[in-house]
Amino acid sequence: MDNKKYVYLFNEGSEDMRNLLGGKGANLAQMTRLGIPVPFGFTVTTEACNKYYEDGKVISKDVKAQVDAALETLEKKTGKTFGKGPNPLLVSVRSGARVSMPGMMDTILNLGLNEETVEVMAKLTNNPRFAYDSYRRFIQMFADVVMGVEKKLFEGLLDEVKEANGYKFDTDLTADDLKGLVVKFKELYKKEKGEDFPTDPAVQLVEAITAVFRSWDNPRADVYRRLNDIPSSWGTAVNVQEMVFGNKGNTSGTGVAFSRNPSTGEKGIFAEYLMNAQGEDVVAGIRTPEDISSLEKRNPAVYKQFIDIVNNLETHYKDMQDMEFTIEDGKLFFLQTRNGKRTAQAALKIAVDLVEEGLLTKEQAILKVEPKQLDTLLHPTFDQAALKKADVIAKGLPASPGAAAGKIAFSAEEAKERHANGEKVVLVRLETSPEDIEGMIAAEGILTVRGGMTSHAAVVARGMGACCVAGCGDVKVHEEERYIEVGGKKYTDKDYLSLDGNTGNVYGEAVSTVEPEISGYFGTFMGWADEIRKLKVRTNADTPRDAHTAVKYGAEGIGLCRTEHMFFGEDRIPAMREMIVAKTEEQRRKGLAKLLPMQREDFIGLYEAMEYRPVTIRFLDPPLHEFLPHADEDIAALAKEMGLTFEDLKATVESLHEFNPMMGHRGCRLAVSYPEIAEMQTRAVIEAALEVSGKHPEWNVIPEIMIPLVGEIKELKYVKDVVVKTAKAVMAEKGKEIEFKVGTMIEIPRAALTADEIAKEAEFFSFGTNDLTQMTFGFSRDDAGAFLGDYYDKKIYESDPFAKLDQTGVGKLVKMAAELGKSTRPDIKLGICGEHGGDPSSVEFCHSVGLNYVSCSPYRVPLARLAAAQAQVKNPR
Ligand code: PEP
Ligand code: MG
């Protein structure tokens, strides 16, 4: 006995006990307090769920005893008896976690029925049809959700009876039909489970509660939790509630209601109901529900009461409510209320309206919109009706949001060509590399078999705002034979695929898409977020196009320009390759000299796009072999183009091969070996800045040069000296001075550990948490996706550390480095430019450790602005 209270009657709880009672339980308790007609019941707590798992998946005696005691109270309160006449108590059992969680166990209604109680109910209500209708529903629900017998088997039997009798609706079934169906349902159950359907209501109840607890850990719920940052330690509560019946006849009914329109946010109650029906009928679509307005004629008193309660609940919760209600013999009951799920458009409108109606402050309203939801506002989405009809053929990681449909293209080159010919294509690759960039731009969406959330494809796609599903192991690519295989079926370049970048779903057909609409509410709402937040939001952008997009979405600067992305264009790569295969410094300088004007133009473009906003330019980072071809035929073609022999070029390519390129010759190590690369880049930056500030002195352009992959102060100093010397030389040549800053990325643990020293040279730090995560965990950001699934299954990790910052480990390094950096240089600028800069919980963390800004891909800028404002509301600094 641990003396803990595991079960709360509805009149013992309140809305602030969400963590213990779950959202549904807390709201049922609150509604009871508010005097709203709620059928009485009790909640088994989330702690009981955790205990169930701690005890090795058994419900303890303590919990059972408290459930029994609560049942007894419920019996007294209702004057009914569980499992017996003269007035049998029937209950519903529903799951209810702290936040509503799709994927968990659905509702079970009418629990407590067996041969004996069904007969009593039939006599008591003088309505055998109702009693047997309730019983057959119970058997089906219990068998399905508790015991895993497929629902469609039961539905098949129901359809047979309807067909045999020529019935159109379920309501056409007679009491005798339903009685016969109950017998068939039980036979089916026995055949499937090898045992009789449980007749003891006490057993039914314990089984149902156990099933709810079990469902907390089912694979669908696990995936949902991971995507939504819900820790498994929260557990779920279970609500047991006296049944009221909407299927008792024509003065009974059931329905769902929203206090405002969940799709548009429009003010006004949005509700539908069905007479003579039970819960699931309304959503199942078997009969078309009626609009609530018809209830006014049917029962004006109930209608008025209904409207009053809906309005009261919305005013009480200060948010749009999603409610379930039942009318039993002309008496109204509310079965649950919760903050309603809504589209992003509706979320913004409702938040703004609630402030204007005086129900919320701006700060409170800011917390009402999920940052991640904003994504859907900026990307095309699937037409929901079309999506419902489409089959999911595979599932990967939702690497970059949006919806894309097109025919399959197997290479970047092909995607580019077919796109140029007016075709819509989806690029399908084992994985992508920087060479694929143009194909990625041309494609509607990108599907990769390998790679995680920070794989090349994922990062680049997010940057471009292109839809991407990554790490989709269900797809087998036969590039040579030009087909892919999914679930035993072949798809060729004539076949369509549709990708959902929000869910990772892949469809084997063309699903139509719709363009997003950005309303005026967006501007108002985001304006409030900007007033509130302390953290600045910059963007990761490599092109003027991305920069413009980001500014449109509110970016306040560029936090990371990855200069390597500039070298993959058709016009650049030959010079880049020439530079790489050079055998002498002189040859290398020749290649670099060709790159210089292009690079200078790039930077001019960026400075012009960003105007007065700061721009951080990071020097060349990736291993050089990424720029070279690897297949023999490509090497041969390039050798010819460059006037080299095949053998010579092949030898160079091979010499650049590294066993672990991510920890190889990259980042500032390139500049240590070949300082002339840093010289060229410095020259390009300073010349561009001088030119732009000559035209626009009012912008006060101050170049920020960022040295990547630093692990040692002397290494930074060496490269910085090259930068400073070159910058001074350029300024002397031009006869003009300009202020500039040199900083570093903190992306190697050693840099974080020695950040006080590094800060002696670095004027700013930008946390490169992609590499910092890779190197702190010691697993490759490109390969970890292949095995992280096992870690989630085994609950070793709950989320992808490349998507959501690991605050315990990597975060500790960030916090420490920020403090050490400030100890040396109190005014040091601190930012983050890893992918985490666009993840809400990570943004919150950055706020809490005092960073100055986060930098993220253009399409995530609004999300980061909102997350930063929410961080300030929750934890003011
Ligand atoms: C990082 O490592 O977090 C970073 C931003 O650099 P990149 O992703 O280009 O390695
Ligand atoms: Mg990096």
JSON list of N, CA, C and O in Angstrom, two decimals, residues 733-779:
[
{"chain": "A", "resi": 733, "resn": "GLU", "atom": "N", "xyz": [43.70, 48.87, -50.78]},
{"chain": "A", "resi": 733, "resn": "GLU", "atom": "CA", "xyz": [43.59, 48.97, -52.24]},
{"chain": "A", "resi": 733, "resn": "GLU", "atom": "C", "xyz": [42.48, 49.91, -52.66]},
{"chain": "A", "resi": 733, "resn": "GLU", "atom": "O", "xyz": [42.60, 50.70, -53.57]},
{"chain": "A", "resi": 734, "resn": "LYS", "atom": "N", "xyz": [41.34, 49.77, -51.98]},
{"chain": "A", "resi": 734, "resn": "LYS", "atom": "CA", "xyz": [40.16, 50.54, -52.38]},
{"chain": "A", "resi": 734, "resn": "LYS", "atom": "C", "xyz": [40.15, 51.94, -51.76]},
{"chain": "A", "resi": 734, "resn": "LYS", "atom": "O", "xyz": [39.28, 52.76, -52.09]},
{"chain": "A", "resi": 735, "resn": "GLY", "atom": "N", "xyz": [41.04, 52.13, -50.82]},
{"chain": "A", "resi": 735, "resn": "GLY", "atom": "CA", "xyz": [41.09, 53.42, -50.15]},
{"chain": "A", "resi": 735, "resn": "GLY", "atom": "C", "xyz": [39.85, 53.73, -49.33]},
{"chain": "A", "resi": 735, "resn": "GLY", "atom": "O", "xyz": [39.47, 54.89, -49.14]},
{"chain": "A", "resi": 736, "resn": "LYS", "atom": "N", "xyz": [39.18, 52.64, -48.86]},
{"chain": "A", "resi": 736, "resn": "LYS", "atom": "CA", "xyz": [37.98, 52.86, -48.04]},
{"chain": "A", "resi": 736, "resn": "LYS", "atom": "C", "xyz": [38.04, 51.91, -46.84]},
{"chain": "A", "resi": 736, "resn": "LYS", "atom": "O", "xyz": [38.49, 50.76, -46.97]},
{"chain": "A", "resi": 737, "resn": "GLU", "atom": "N", "xyz": [37.56, 52.39, -45.73]},
{"chain": "A", "resi": 737, "resn": "GLU", "atom": "CA", "xyz": [37.56, 51.55, -44.51]},
{"chain": "A", "resi": 737, "resn": "GLU", "atom": "C", "xyz": [36.17, 51.04, -44.24]},
{"chain": "A", "resi": 737, "resn": "GLU", "atom": "O", "xyz": [35.18, 51.72, -44.56]},
{"chain": "A", "resi": 738, "resn": "ILE", "atom": "N", "xyz": [36.08, 49.88, -43.66]},
{"chain": "A", "resi": 738, "resn": "ILE", "atom": "CA", "xyz": [34.78, 49.39, -43.20]},
{"chain": "A", "resi": 738, "resn": "ILE", "atom": "C", "xyz": [35.00, 48.54, -41.96]},
{"chain": "A", "resi": 738, "resn": "ILE", "atom": "O", "xyz": [36.01, 47.83, -41.86]},
{"chain": "A", "resi": 739, "resn": "GLU", "atom": "N", "xyz": [34.08, 48.66, -41.03]},
{"chain": "A", "resi": 739, "resn": "GLU", "atom": "CA", "xyz": [34.18, 47.83, -39.82]},
{"chain": "A", "resi": 739, "resn": "GLU", "atom": "C", "xyz": [33.79, 46.40, -40.20]},
{"chain": "A", "resi": 739, "resn": "GLU", "atom": "O", "xyz": [32.90, 46.21, -41.02]},
{"chain": "A", "resi": 740, "resn": "PHE", "atom": "N", "xyz": [34.44, 45.41, -39.63]},
{"chain": "A", "resi": 740, "resn": "PHE", "atom": "CA", "xyz": [33.99, 44.02, -39.85]},
{"chain": "A", "resi": 740, "resn": "PHE", "atom": "C", "xyz": [34.25, 43.20, -38.60]},
{"chain": "A", "resi": 740, "resn": "PHE", "atom": "O", "xyz": [35.04, 43.60, -37.75]},
{"chain": "A", "resi": 741, "resn": "LYS", "atom": "N", "xyz": [33.55, 42.06, -38.51]},
{"chain": "A", "resi": 741, "resn": "LYS", "atom": "CA", "xyz": [33.71, 41.22, -37.32]},
{"chain": "A", "resi": 741, "resn": "LYS", "atom": "C", "xyz": [34.11, 39.82, -37.74]},
{"chain": "A", "resi": 741, "resn": "LYS", "atom": "O", "xyz": [33.67, 39.33, -38.79]},
{"chain": "A", "resi": 742, "resn": "VAL", "atom": "N", "xyz": [34.94, 39.19, -36.91]},
{"chain": "A", "resi": 742, "resn": "VAL", "atom": "CA", "xyz": [35.28, 37.79, -37.17]},
{"chain": "A", "resi": 742, "resn": "VAL", "atom": "C", "xyz": [34.82, 36.98, -35.96]},
{"chain": "A", "resi": 742, "resn": "VAL", "atom": "O", "xyz": [35.15, 37.30, -34.82]},
{"chain": "A", "resi": 743, "resn": "GLY", "atom": "N", "xyz": [34.05, 35.96, -36.25]},
{"chain": "A", "resi": 743, "resn": "GLY", "atom": "CA", "xyz": [33.55, 35.11, -35.16]},
{"chain": "A", "resi": 743, "resn": "GLY", "atom": "C", "xyz": [33.71, 33.66, -35.53]},
{"chain": "A", "resi": 743, "resn": "GLY", "atom": "O", "xyz": [34.30, 33.33, -36.57]},
{"chain": "A", "resi": 744, "resn": "THR", "atom": "N", "xyz": [33.17, 32.81, -34.71]},
{"chain": "A", "resi": 744, "resn": "THR", "atom": "CA", "xyz": [33.33, 31.38, -34.99]},
{"chain": "A", "resi": 744, "resn": "THR", "atom": "C", "xyz": [32.06, 30.61, -34.69]},
{"chain": "A", "resi": 744, "resn": "THR", "atom": "O", "xyz": [31.19, 31.08, -33.96]},
{"chain": "A", "resi": 745, "resn": "MET", "atom": "N", "xyz": [32.01, 29.44, -35.29]},
{"chain": "A", "resi": 745, "resn": "MET", "atom": "CA", "xyz": [30.93, 28.54, -34.91]},
{"chain": "A", "resi": 745, "resn": "MET", "atom": "C", "xyz": [31.44, 27.71, -33.74]},
{"chain": "A", "resi": 745, "resn": "MET", "atom": "O", "xyz": [32.62, 27.38, -33.66]},
{"chain": "A", "resi": 746, "resn": "ILE", "atom": "N", "xyz": [30.52, 27.42, -32.84]},
{"chain": "A", "resi": 746, "resn": "ILE", "atom": "CA", "xyz": [30.85, 26.49, -31.77]},
{"chain": "A", "resi": 746, "resn": "ILE", "atom": "C", "xyz": [30.12, 25.20, -32.14]},
{"chain": "A", "resi": 746, "resn": "ILE", "atom": "O", "xyz": [28.90, 25.09, -31.99]},
{"chain": "A", "resi": 747, "resn": "GLU", "atom": "N", "xyz": [30.88, 24.27, -32.69]},
{"chain": "A", "resi": 747, "resn": "GLU", "atom": "CA", "xyz": [30.23, 23.04, -33.16]},
{"chain": "A", "resi": 747, "resn": "GLU", "atom": "C", "xyz": [31.08, 21.80, -32.89]},
{"chain": "A", "resi": 747, "resn": "GLU", "atom": "O", "xyz": [30.73, 20.70, -33.27]},
{"chain": "A", "resi": 748, "resn": "ILE", "atom": "N", "xyz": [32.20, 22.04, -32.23]},
{"chain": "A", "resi": 748, "resn": "ILE", "atom": "CA", "xyz": [33.03, 20.91, -31.81]},
{"chain": "A", "resi": 748, "resn": "ILE", "atom": "C", "xyz": [33.08, 20.99, -30.29]},
{"chain": "A", "resi": 748, "resn": "ILE", "atom": "O", "xyz": [33.29, 22.08, -29.74]},
{"chain": "A", "resi": 749, "resn": "PRO", "atom": "N", "xyz": [32.86, 19.88, -29.60]},
{"chain": "A", "resi": 749, "resn": "PRO", "atom": "CA", "xyz": [32.82, 19.97, -28.13]},
{"chain": "A", "resi": 749, "resn": "PRO", "atom": "C", "xyz": [34.04, 20.69, -27.54]},
{"chain": "A", "resi": 749, "resn": "PRO", "atom": "O", "xyz": [33.90, 21.45, -26.59]},
{"chain": "A", "resi": 750, "resn": "ARG", "atom": "N", "xyz": [35.20, 20.50, -28.15]},
{"chain": "A", "resi": 750, "resn": "ARG", "atom": "CA", "xyz": [36.38, 21.15, -27.58]},
{"chain": "A", "resi": 750, "resn": "ARG", "atom": "C", "xyz": [36.27, 22.68, -27.64]},
{"chain": "A", "resi": 750, "resn": "ARG", "atom": "O", "xyz": [36.79, 23.38, -26.77]},
{"chain": "A", "resi": 751, "resn": "ALA", "atom": "N", "xyz": [35.60, 23.17, -28.64]},
{"chain": "A", "resi": 751, "resn": "ALA", "atom": "CA", "xyz": [35.41, 24.63, -28.71]},
{"chain": "A", "resi": 751, "resn": "ALA", "atom": "C", "xyz": [34.52, 25.09, -27.58]},
{"chain": "A", "resi": 751, "resn": "ALA", "atom": "O", "xyz": [34.75, 26.13, -26.96]},
{"chain": "A", "resi": 752, "resn": "ALA", "atom": "N", "xyz": [33.49, 24.30, -27.27]},
{"chain": "A", "resi": 752, "resn": "ALA", "atom": "CA", "xyz": [32.60, 24.66, -26.17]},
{"chain": "A", "resi": 752, "resn": "ALA", "atom": "C", "xyz": [33.35, 24.62, -24.84]},
{"chain": "A", "resi": 752, "resn": "ALA", "atom": "O", "xyz": [33.21, 25.50, -23.99]},
{"chain": "A", "resi": 753, "resn": "LEU", "atom": "N", "xyz": [34.18, 23.59, -24.70]},
{"chain": "A", "resi": 753, "resn": "LEU", "atom": "CA", "xyz": [34.91, 23.43, -23.44]},
{"chain": "A", "resi": 753, "resn": "LEU", "atom": "C", "xyz": [35.94, 24.53, -23.23]},
{"chain": "A", "resi": 753, "resn": "LEU", "atom": "O", "xyz": [36.27, 24.87, -22.09]},
{"chain": "A", "resi": 754, "resn": "THR", "atom": "N", "xyz": [36.45, 25.08, -24.33]},
{"chain": "A", "resi": 754, "resn": "THR", "atom": "CA", "xyz": [37.49, 26.12, -24.19]},
{"chain": "A", "resi": 754, "resn": "THR", "atom": "C", "xyz": [36.96, 27.47, -24.69]},
{"chain": "A", "resi": 754, "resn": "THR", "atom": "O", "xyz": [37.72, 28.30, -25.21]},
{"chain": "A", "resi": 755, "resn": "ALA", "atom": "N", "xyz": [35.67, 27.67, -24.55]},
{"chain": "A", "resi": 755, "resn": "ALA", "atom": "CA", "xyz": [35.03, 28.87, -25.12]},
{"chain": "A", "resi": 755, "resn": "ALA", "atom": "C", "xyz": [35.59, 30.17, -24.54]},
{"chain": "A", "resi": 755, "resn": "ALA", "atom": "O", "xyz": [35.60, 31.20, -25.21]},
{"chain": "A", "resi": 756, "resn": "ASP", "atom": "N", "xyz": [36.07, 30.12, -23.28]},
{"chain": "A", "resi": 756, "resn": "ASP", "atom": "CA", "xyz": [36.66, 31.35, -22.71]},
{"chain": "A", "resi": 756, "resn": "ASP", "atom": "C", "xyz": [37.89, 31.77, -23.49]},
{"chain": "A", "resi": 756, "resn": "ASP", "atom": "O", "xyz": [38.12, 32.94, -23.75]},
{"chain": "A", "resi": 757, "resn": "GLU", "atom": "N", "xyz": [38.67, 30.76, -23.90]},
{"chain": "A", "resi": 757, "resn": "GLU", "atom": "CA", "xyz": [39.86, 31.07, -24.71]},
{"chain": "A", "resi": 757, "resn": "GLU", "atom": "C", "xyz": [39.44, 31.51, -26.11]},
{"chain": "A", "resi": 757, "resn": "GLU", "atom": "O", "xyz": [39.95, 32.49, -26.64]},
{"chain": "A", "resi": 758, "resn": "ILE", "atom": "N", "xyz": [38.53, 30.76, -26.68]},
{"chain": "A", "resi": 758, "resn": "ILE", "atom": "CA", "xyz": [38.12, 31.04, -28.06]},
{"chain": "A", "resi": 758, "resn": "ILE", "atom": "C", "xyz": [37.59, 32.47, -28.16]},
{"chain": "A", "resi": 758, "resn": "ILE", "atom": "O", "xyz": [37.80, 33.16, -29.15]},
{"chain": "A", "resi": 759, "resn": "ALA", "atom": "N", "xyz": [36.92, 32.91, -27.09]},
{"chain": "A", "resi": 759, "resn": "ALA", "atom": "CA", "xyz": [36.30, 34.25, -27.12]},
{"chain": "A", "resi": 759, "resn": "ALA", "atom": "C", "xyz": [37.35, 35.37, -27.15]},
{"chain": "A", "resi": 759, "resn": "ALA", "atom": "O", "xyz": [37.03, 36.52, -27.45]},
{"chain": "A", "resi": 760, "resn": "LYS", "atom": "N", "xyz": [38.59, 35.02, -26.86]},
{"chain": "A", "resi": 760, "resn": "LYS", "atom": "CA", "xyz": [39.63, 36.06, -26.96]},
{"chain": "A", "resi": 760, "resn": "LYS", "atom": "C", "xyz": [39.77, 36.49, -28.41]},
{"chain": "A", "resi": 760, "resn": "LYS", "atom": "O", "xyz": [40.09, 37.63, -28.71]},
{"chain": "A", "resi": 761, "resn": "GLU", "atom": "N", "xyz": [39.55, 35.57, -29.33]},
{"chain": "A", "resi": 761, "resn": "GLU", "atom": "CA", "xyz": [39.68, 35.90, -30.76]},
{"chain": "A", "resi": 761, "resn": "GLU", "atom": "C", "xyz": [38.32, 36.12, -31.42]},
{"chain": "A", "resi": 761, "resn": "GLU", "atom": "O", "xyz": [38.21, 36.88, -32.37]},
{"chain": "A", "resi": 762, "resn": "ALA", "atom": "N", "xyz": [37.31, 35.40, -30.93]},
{"chain": "A", "resi": 762, "resn": "ALA", "atom": "CA", "xyz": [36.01, 35.44, -31.63]},
{"chain": "A", "resi": 762, "resn": "ALA", "atom": "C", "xyz": [35.16, 36.58, -31.12]},
{"chain": "A", "resi": 762, "resn": "ALA", "atom": "O", "xyz": [34.96, 36.73, -29.92]},
{"chain": "A", "resi": 763, "resn": "GLU", "atom": "N", "xyz": [34.64, 37.37, -32.05]},
{"chain": "A", "resi": 763, "resn": "GLU", "atom": "CA", "xyz": [33.77, 38.48, -31.63]},
{"chain": "A", "resi": 763, "resn": "GLU", "atom": "C", "xyz": [32.33, 38.02, -31.50]},
{"chain": "A", "resi": 763, "resn": "GLU", "atom": "O", "xyz": [31.49, 38.71, -30.96]},
{"chain": "A", "resi": 764, "resn": "PHE", "atom": "N", "xyz": [32.04, 36.87, -32.08]},
{"chain": "A", "resi": 764, "resn": "PHE", "atom": "CA", "xyz": [30.72, 36.29, -31.86]},
{"chain": "A", "resi": 764, "resn": "PHE", "atom": "C", "xyz": [30.81, 34.77, -31.95]},
{"chain": "A", "resi": 764, "resn": "PHE", "atom": "O", "xyz": [31.74, 34.24, -32.56]},
{"chain": "A", "resi": 765, "resn": "PHE", "atom": "N", "xyz": [29.86, 34.12, -31.30]},
{"chain": "A", "resi": 765, "resn": "PHE", "atom": "CA", "xyz": [29.73, 32.65, -31.38]},
{"chain": "A", "resi": 765, "resn": "PHE", "atom": "C", "xyz": [28.40, 32.35, -32.06]},
{"chain": "A", "resi": 765, "resn": "PHE", "atom": "O", "xyz": [27.39, 32.99, -31.75]},
{"chain": "A", "resi": 766, "resn": "SER", "atom": "N", "xyz": [28.44, 31.36, -32.93]},
{"chain": "A", "resi": 766, "resn": "SER", "atom": "CA", "xyz": [27.17, 30.84, -33.41]},
{"chain": "A", "resi": 766, "resn": "SER", "atom": "C", "xyz": [27.20, 29.34, -33.19]},
{"chain": "A", "resi": 766, "resn": "SER", "atom": "O", "xyz": [28.11, 28.65, -33.68]},
{"chain": "A", "resi": 767, "resn": "PHE", "atom": "N", "xyz": [26.24, 28.85, -32.42]},
{"chain": "A", "resi": 767, "resn": "PHE", "atom": "CA", "xyz": [26.27, 27.43, -32.09]},
{"chain": "A", "resi": 767, "resn": "PHE", "atom": "C", "xyz": [25.78, 26.61, -33.28]},
{"chain": "A", "resi": 767, "resn": "PHE", "atom": "O", "xyz": [24.63, 26.74, -33.70]},
{"chain": "A", "resi": 768, "resn": "GLY", "atom": "N", "xyz": [26.69, 25.80, -33.80]},
{"chain": "A", "resi": 768, "resn": "GLY", "atom": "CA", "xyz": [26.34, 24.91, -34.91]},
{"chain": "A", "resi": 768, "resn": "GLY", "atom": "C", "xyz": [25.91, 23.59, -34.29]},
{"chain": "A", "resi": 768, "resn": "GLY", "atom": "O", "xyz": [26.68, 22.64, -34.16]},
{"chain": "A", "resi": 769, "resn": "THR", "atom": "N", "xyz": [24.67, 23.55, -33.90]},
{"chain": "A", "resi": 769, "resn": "THR", "atom": "CA", "xyz": [24.23, 22.40, -33.09]},
{"chain": "A", "resi": 769, "resn": "THR", "atom": "C", "xyz": [24.01, 21.14, -33.92]},
{"chain": "A", "resi": 769, "resn": "THR", "atom": "O", "xyz": [23.80, 20.08, -33.36]},
{"chain": "A", "resi": 770, "resn": "ASN", "atom": "N", "xyz": [24.08, 21.26, -35.24]},
{"chain": "A", "resi": 770, "resn": "ASN", "atom": "CA", "xyz": [24.02, 20.02, -36.04]},
{"chain": "A", "resi": 770, "resn": "ASN", "atom": "C", "xyz": [25.30, 19.23, -35.79]},
{"chain": "A", "resi": 770, "resn": "ASN", "atom": "O", "xyz": [25.26, 18.05, -35.41]},
{"chain": "A", "resi": 771, "resn": "ASP", "atom": "N", "xyz": [26.42, 19.90, -36.01]},
{"chain": "A", "resi": 771, "resn": "ASP", "atom": "CA", "xyz": [27.68, 19.21, -35.76]},
{"chain": "A", "resi": 771, "resn": "ASP", "atom": "C", "xyz": [27.92, 18.99, -34.28]},
{"chain": "A", "resi": 771, "resn": "ASP", "atom": "O", "xyz": [28.43, 17.94, -33.88]},
{"chain": "A", "resi": 772, "resn": "LEU", "atom": "N", "xyz": [27.51, 19.95, -33.47]},
{"chain": "A", "resi": 772, "resn": "LEU", "atom": "CA", "xyz": [27.74, 19.78, -32.03]},
{"chain": "A", "resi": 772, "resn": "LEU", "atom": "C", "xyz": [26.97, 18.55, -31.51]},
{"chain": "A", "resi": 772, "resn": "LEU", "atom": "O", "xyz": [27.46, 17.82, -30.66]},
{"chain": "A", "resi": 773, "resn": "THR", "atom": "N", "xyz": [25.78, 18.33, -32.05]},
{"chain": "A", "resi": 773, "resn": "THR", "atom": "CA", "xyz": [25.01, 17.15, -31.64]},
{"chain": "A", "resi": 773, "resn": "THR", "atom": "C", "xyz": [25.71, 15.89, -32.16]},
{"chain": "A", "resi": 773, "resn": "THR", "atom": "O", "xyz": [25.92, 14.93, -31.42]},
{"chain": "A", "resi": 774, "resn": "GLN", "atom": "N", "xyz": [26.10, 15.94, -33.42]},
{"chain": "A", "resi": 774, "resn": "GLN", "atom": "CA", "xyz": [26.79, 14.80, -34.02]},
{"chain": "A", "resi": 774, "resn": "GLN", "atom": "C", "xyz": [28.02, 14.40, -33.21]},
{"chain": "A", "resi": 774, "resn": "GLN", "atom": "O", "xyz": [28.25, 13.24, -32.90]},
{"chain": "A", "resi": 775, "resn": "MET", "atom": "N", "xyz": [28.80, 15.42, -32.84]},
{"chain": "A", "resi": 775, "resn": "MET", "atom": "CA", "xyz": [30.07, 15.11, -32.20]},
{"chain": "A", "resi": 775, "resn": "MET", "atom": "C", "xyz": [29.92, 14.86, -30.71]},
{"chain": "A", "resi": 775, "resn": "MET", "atom": "O", "xyz": [30.75, 14.19, -30.11]},
{"chain": "A", "resi": 776, "resn": "THR", "atom": "N", "xyz": [28.87, 15.40, -30.10]},
{"chain": "A", "resi": 776, "resn": "THR", "atom": "CA", "xyz": [28.68, 15.14, -28.67]},
{"chain": "A", "resi": 776, "resn": "THR", "atom": "C", "xyz": [28.13, 13.73, -28.46]},
{"chain": "A", "resi": 776, "resn": "THR", "atom": "O", "xyz": [28.57, 13.01, -27.58]},
{"chain": "A", "resi": 777, "resn": "PHE", "atom": "N", "xyz": [27.17, 13.37, -29.31]},
{"chain": "A", "resi": 777, "resn": "PHE", "atom": "CA", "xyz": [26.64, 12.01, -29.22]},
{"chain": "A", "resi": 777, "resn": "PHE", "atom": "C", "xyz": [27.60, 10.99, -29.84]},
{"chain": "A", "resi": 777, "resn": "PHE", "atom": "O", "xyz": [27.53, 9.81, -29.52]},
{"chain": "A", "resi": 778, "resn": "GLY", "atom": "N", "xyz": [28.43, 11.49, -30.77]},
{"chain": "A", "resi": 778, "resn": "GLY", "atom": "CA", "xyz": [29.30, 10.56, -31.46]},
{"chain": "A", "resi": 778, "resn": "GLY", "atom": "C", "xyz": [28.58, 9.74, -32.51]},
{"chain": "A", "resi": 778, "resn": "GLY", "atom": "O", "xyz": [29.01, 8.65, -32.85]},
{"chain": "A", "resi": 779, "resn": "PHE", "atom": "N", "xyz": [27.44, 10.22, -33.00]},
{"chain": "A", "resi": 779, "resn": "PHE", "atom": "CA", "xyz": [26.88, 9.54, -34.17]},
{"chain": "A", "resi": 779, "resn": "PHE", "atom": "C", "xyz": [26.60, 10.46, -35.33]},
{"chain": "A", "resi": 779, "resn": "PHE", "atom": "O", "xyz": [26.29, 11.62, -35.15]}
]
